[in-house]
């Protein structure tokens, strides 16, 4: 079962690759590689889309890799391959991103990516560092992860899903901040599992064995 992490010049690929390879070795999940080749993506059994930076820049960077988005969408949406979006890779599943300008997302999970506006002005944005997860609904990728477990965040915007049923987990930062979303074979985390130690490694292992 081959897992690919997409390379489109946006994402912490080295640490992500090491974390996924570590858990693949522990679980016998098969090879994990980084690729920007559409044919490799088309053959993959699982797809991971990282993302760091501004929504519009990530969307443009992905579009600039000829055929990469199309191969990913065909594998994920038409053929049902398990998909994990990380940080902006999760946000791009939304309908729209509102970071600096309005940018069309994939529209895989309805909703908008909006600026974090804490009710307490003492709370800083970007929302950076460790925070306690609140699990809103059970999910296979959160097996073994509980409310109160820590995850690592670095972001100024978050996704607001149109359907509350797609909100899997949140954290509090002067109000609720989306931490994980999902439906069907799609899952996304605003936090970085590759930087979230025990919690993140458990989620990665769960993804590598996920059969939605």
mmCIF file of N, CA, C and O in Angstrom, residues 103-150:
data_model
loop_
_atom_site.group_PDB
_atom_site.id
_atom_site.type_symbol
_atom_site.label_atom_id
_atom_site.label_comp_id
_atom_site.label_asym_id
_atom_site.label_seq_id
_atom_site.Cartn_x
_atom_site.Cartn_y
_atom_site.Cartn_z
ATOM 1 N N UNK A 103 -10.034 33.313 -2.650
ATOM 2 C CA UNK A 103 -9.440 32.296 -3.517
ATOM 3 C C UNK A 103 -10.317 31.055 -3.503
ATOM 4 O O UNK A 103 -10.737 30.600 -2.433
ATOM 5 N N UNK A 104 -10.581 30.512 -4.658
ATOM 6 C CA UNK A 104 -11.352 29.292 -4.739
ATOM 7 C C UNK A 104 -10.549 28.109 -4.184
ATOM 8 O O UNK A 104 -9.375 27.939 -4.520
ATOM 9 N N UNK A 105 -11.194 27.324 -3.334
ATOM 10 C CA UNK A 105 -10.589 26.090 -2.860
ATOM 11 C C UNK A 105 -11.042 24.914 -3.712
ATOM 12 O O UNK A 105 -11.598 25.085 -4.800
ATOM 13 N N UNK A 106 -10.814 23.706 -3.203
ATOM 14 C CA UNK A 106 -11.213 22.502 -3.945
ATOM 15 C C UNK A 106 -12.729 22.293 -3.907
ATOM 16 O O UNK A 106 -13.272 21.610 -4.760
ATOM 17 N N UNK A 107 -13.385 22.842 -2.874
ATOM 18 C CA UNK A 107 -14.808 22.615 -2.619
ATOM 19 C C UNK A 107 -15.114 21.132 -2.396
ATOM 20 O O UNK A 107 -16.150 20.629 -2.806
ATOM 21 N N UNK A 108 -14.197 20.437 -1.725
ATOM 22 C CA UNK A 108 -14.431 19.038 -1.366
ATOM 23 C C UNK A 108 -15.266 18.941 -0.092
ATOM 24 O O UNK A 108 -16.053 18.015 0.076
ATOM 25 N N UNK A 109 -15.041 19.887 0.821
ATOM 26 C CA UNK A 109 -15.836 19.995 2.044
ATOM 27 C C UNK A 109 -16.287 21.444 2.133
ATOM 28 O O UNK A 109 -15.455 22.351 2.229
ATOM 29 N N UNK A 110 -17.595 21.679 2.064
ATOM 30 C CA UNK A 110 -18.107 23.040 2.018
ATOM 31 C C UNK A 110 -17.693 23.844 3.236
ATOM 32 O O UNK A 110 -17.701 23.360 4.365
ATOM 33 N N UNK A 111 -17.331 25.111 2.985
ATOM 34 C CA UNK A 111 -16.948 25.995 4.071
ATOM 35 C C UNK A 111 -15.975 27.049 3.604
ATOM 36 O O UNK A 111 -15.599 27.099 2.427
ATOM 37 N N UNK A 112 -15.589 27.904 4.535
ATOM 38 C CA UNK A 112 -14.678 29.006 4.235
ATOM 39 C C UNK A 112 -13.510 29.015 5.208
ATOM 40 O O UNK A 112 -13.645 28.590 6.362
ATOM 41 N N UNK A 113 -12.381 29.504 4.736
ATOM 42 C CA UNK A 113 -11.200 29.683 5.577
ATOM 43 C C UNK A 113 -11.134 31.150 5.964
ATOM 44 O O UNK A 113 -11.025 32.028 5.090
ATOM 45 N N UNK A 114 -11.241 31.423 7.257
ATOM 46 C CA UNK A 114 -11.373 32.797 7.757
ATOM 47 C C UNK A 114 -10.297 33.080 8.810
ATOM 48 O O UNK A 114 -9.691 32.168 9.384
ATOM 49 N N UNK A 115 -10.111 34.361 9.060
ATOM 50 C CA UNK A 115 -9.097 34.787 10.026
ATOM 51 C C UNK A 115 -9.514 34.422 11.447
ATOM 52 O O UNK A 115 -10.692 34.482 11.804
ATOM 53 N N UNK A 116 -8.537 34.040 12.258
ATOM 54 C CA UNK A 116 -8.779 33.788 13.673
ATOM 55 C C UNK A 116 -8.943 35.129 14.382
ATOM 56 O O UNK A 116 -8.107 36.023 14.243
ATOM 57 N N UNK A 117 -10.030 35.283 15.141
ATOM 58 C CA UNK A 117 -10.296 36.527 15.870
ATOM 59 C C UNK A 117 -10.629 36.190 17.320
ATOM 60 O O UNK A 117 -11.800 36.039 17.680
ATOM 61 N N UNK A 118 -9.612 36.044 18.175
ATOM 62 C CA UNK A 118 -9.871 35.675 19.572
ATOM 63 C C UNK A 118 -10.707 36.726 20.303
ATOM 64 O O UNK A 118 -10.549 37.935 20.074
ATOM 65 N N UNK A 119 -11.589 36.259 21.175
ATOM 66 C CA UNK A 119 -12.405 37.184 21.965
ATOM 67 C C UNK A 119 -11.554 37.921 22.999
ATOM 68 O O UNK A 119 -11.905 39.024 23.423
ATOM 69 N N UNK A 120 -10.448 37.328 23.403
ATOM 70 C CA UNK A 120 -9.535 37.941 24.364
ATOM 71 C C UNK A 120 -8.387 38.593 23.594
ATOM 72 O O UNK A 120 -7.587 37.892 22.964
ATOM 73 N N UNK A 121 -8.267 39.920 23.614
ATOM 74 C CA UNK A 121 -7.211 40.592 22.843
ATOM 75 C C UNK A 121 -5.801 40.244 23.309
ATOM 76 O O UNK A 121 -4.833 40.503 22.584
ATOM 77 N N UNK A 122 -5.680 39.654 24.487
ATOM 78 C CA UNK A 122 -4.354 39.242 24.969
ATOM 79 C C UNK A 122 -3.844 37.990 24.255
ATOM 80 O O UNK A 122 -2.653 37.688 24.301
ATOM 81 N N UNK A 123 -4.748 37.260 23.628
ATOM 82 C CA UNK A 123 -4.358 36.048 22.911
ATOM 83 C C UNK A 123 -3.795 36.423 21.546
ATOM 84 O O UNK A 123 -4.404 37.186 20.802
ATOM 85 N N UNK A 124 -2.655 35.866 21.222
ATOM 86 C CA UNK A 124 -1.941 36.278 20.022
ATOM 87 C C UNK A 124 -2.400 35.503 18.793
ATOM 88 O O UNK A 124 -2.847 34.368 18.866
ATOM 89 N N UNK A 125 -2.277 36.138 17.660
ATOM 90 C CA UNK A 125 -2.421 35.519 16.344
ATOM 91 C C UNK A 125 -1.143 35.879 15.590
ATOM 92 O O UNK A 125 -0.763 37.048 15.557
ATOM 93 N N UNK A 126 -0.423 34.928 14.987
ATOM 94 C CA UNK A 126 -0.804 33.529 14.793
ATOM 95 C C UNK A 126 -1.032 32.732 16.093
ATOM 96 O O UNK A 126 -0.413 33.006 17.105
ATOM 97 N N UNK A 127 -1.939 31.777 15.986
ATOM 98 C CA UNK A 127 -2.142 30.769 17.019
ATOM 99 C C UNK A 127 -0.996 29.778 16.866
ATOM 100 O O UNK A 127 -0.952 29.023 15.900
ATOM 101 N N UNK A 128 -0.050 29.832 17.794
ATOM 102 C CA UNK A 128 1.191 29.089 17.630
ATOM 103 C C UNK A 128 1.527 28.335 18.907
ATOM 104 O O UNK A 128 1.508 28.913 19.998
ATOM 105 N N UNK A 129 1.812 27.055 18.758
ATOM 106 C CA UNK A 129 2.240 26.253 19.887
ATOM 107 C C UNK A 129 1.274 25.120 20.180
ATOM 108 O O UNK A 129 0.457 24.728 19.345
ATOM 109 N N UNK A 130 1.359 24.607 21.403
ATOM 110 C CA UNK A 130 0.578 23.443 21.803
ATOM 111 C C UNK A 130 -0.796 23.870 22.300
ATOM 112 O O UNK A 130 -0.943 24.898 22.957
ATOM 113 N N UNK A 131 -1.800 23.061 21.981
ATOM 114 C CA UNK A 131 -3.148 23.310 22.477
ATOM 115 C C UNK A 131 -3.839 21.968 22.698
ATOM 116 O O UNK A 131 -3.457 20.968 22.095
ATOM 117 N N UNK A 132 -4.855 21.985 23.560
ATOM 118 C CA UNK A 132 -5.576 20.759 23.922
ATOM 119 C C UNK A 132 -6.720 20.516 22.946
ATOM 120 O O UNK A 132 -7.592 21.378 22.766
ATOM 121 N N UNK A 133 -6.742 19.339 22.361
ATOM 122 C CA UNK A 133 -7.812 18.983 21.447
ATOM 123 C C UNK A 133 -9.123 18.745 22.195
ATOM 124 O O UNK A 133 -9.125 18.230 23.311
ATOM 125 N N UNK A 134 -10.209 19.112 21.555
ATOM 126 C CA UNK A 134 -11.554 18.748 22.006
ATOM 127 C C UNK A 134 -12.163 17.914 20.880
ATOM 128 O O UNK A 134 -12.354 18.412 19.766
ATOM 129 N N UNK A 135 -12.436 16.659 21.145
ATOM 130 C CA UNK A 135 -12.984 15.760 20.124
ATOM 131 C C UNK A 135 -14.496 15.981 20.051
ATOM 132 O O UNK A 135 -15.207 15.776 21.030
ATOM 133 N N UNK A 136 -14.977 16.399 18.889
ATOM 134 C CA UNK A 136 -16.402 16.673 18.707
ATOM 135 C C UNK A 136 -17.190 15.444 18.295
ATOM 136 O O UNK A 136 -18.384 15.335 18.601
ATOM 137 N N UNK A 137 -16.555 14.533 17.554
ATOM 138 C CA UNK A 137 -17.247 13.301 17.153
ATOM 139 C C UNK A 137 -16.199 12.233 16.884
ATOM 140 O O UNK A 137 -15.069 12.542 16.479
ATOM 141 N N UNK A 138 -16.540 10.988 17.097
ATOM 142 C CA UNK A 138 -15.568 9.910 16.898
ATOM 143 C C UNK A 138 -15.158 9.810 15.428
ATOM 144 O O UNK A 138 -15.939 10.101 14.523
ATOM 145 N N UNK A 139 -13.941 9.390 15.218
ATOM 146 C CA UNK A 139 -13.453 9.158 13.854
ATOM 147 C C UNK A 139 -12.336 8.126 13.927
ATOM 148 O O UNK A 139 -11.557 8.093 14.882
ATOM 149 N N UNK A 140 -12.226 7.322 12.886
ATOM 150 C CA UNK A 140 -11.200 6.273 12.867
ATOM 151 C C UNK A 140 -9.792 6.840 13.011
ATOM 152 O O UNK A 140 -8.920 6.207 13.606
ATOM 153 N N UNK A 141 -9.557 8.036 12.482
ATOM 154 C CA UNK A 141 -8.216 8.605 12.550
ATOM 155 C C UNK A 141 -7.881 9.138 13.939
ATOM 156 O O UNK A 141 -6.715 9.409 14.233
ATOM 157 N N UNK A 142 -8.894 9.263 14.794
ATOM 158 C CA UNK A 142 -8.661 9.723 16.161
ATOM 159 C C UNK A 142 -8.741 8.584 17.173
ATOM 160 O O UNK A 142 -8.776 8.835 18.379
ATOM 161 N N UNK A 143 -8.749 7.361 16.702
ATOM 162 C CA UNK A 143 -8.733 6.225 17.626
ATOM 163 C C UNK A 143 -7.472 6.291 18.495
ATOM 164 O O UNK A 143 -6.362 6.445 17.984
ATOM 165 N N UNK A 144 -7.650 6.201 19.793
ATOM 166 C CA UNK A 144 -6.522 6.292 20.711
ATOM 167 C C UNK A 144 -6.129 7.713 21.064
ATOM 168 O O UNK A 144 -5.177 7.935 21.817
ATOM 169 N N UNK A 145 -6.859 8.700 20.534
ATOM 170 C CA UNK A 145 -6.621 10.117 20.829
ATOM 171 C C UNK A 145 -7.856 10.639 21.548
ATOM 172 O O UNK A 145 -8.984 10.359 21.151
ATOM 173 N N UNK A 146 -7.646 11.391 22.620
ATOM 174 C CA UNK A 146 -8.762 11.808 23.476
ATOM 175 C C UNK A 146 -8.774 13.321 23.648
ATOM 176 O O UNK A 146 -7.766 13.998 23.442
ATOM 177 N N UNK A 147 -9.927 13.836 24.052
ATOM 178 C CA UNK A 147 -10.012 15.229 24.460
ATOM 179 C C UNK A 147 -8.976 15.505 25.546
ATOM 180 O O UNK A 147 -8.845 14.733 26.494
ATOM 181 N N UNK A 148 -8.231 16.588 25.383
ATOM 182 C CA UNK A 148 -7.157 16.926 26.312
ATOM 183 C C UNK A 148 -5.781 16.568 25.804
ATOM 184 O O UNK A 148 -4.778 17.064 26.334
ATOM 185 N N UNK A 149 -5.707 15.715 24.787
ATOM 186 C CA UNK A 149 -4.403 15.412 24.191
ATOM 187 C C UNK A 149 -3.894 16.637 23.429
ATOM 188 O O UNK A 149 -4.675 17.427 22.882
ATOM 189 N N UNK A 150 -2.582 16.772 23.373
ATOM 190 C CA UNK A 150 -1.969 17.984 22.840
ATOM 191 C C UNK A 150 -1.633 17.830 21.354
ATOM 192 O O UNK A 150 -1.245 16.757 20.897
#
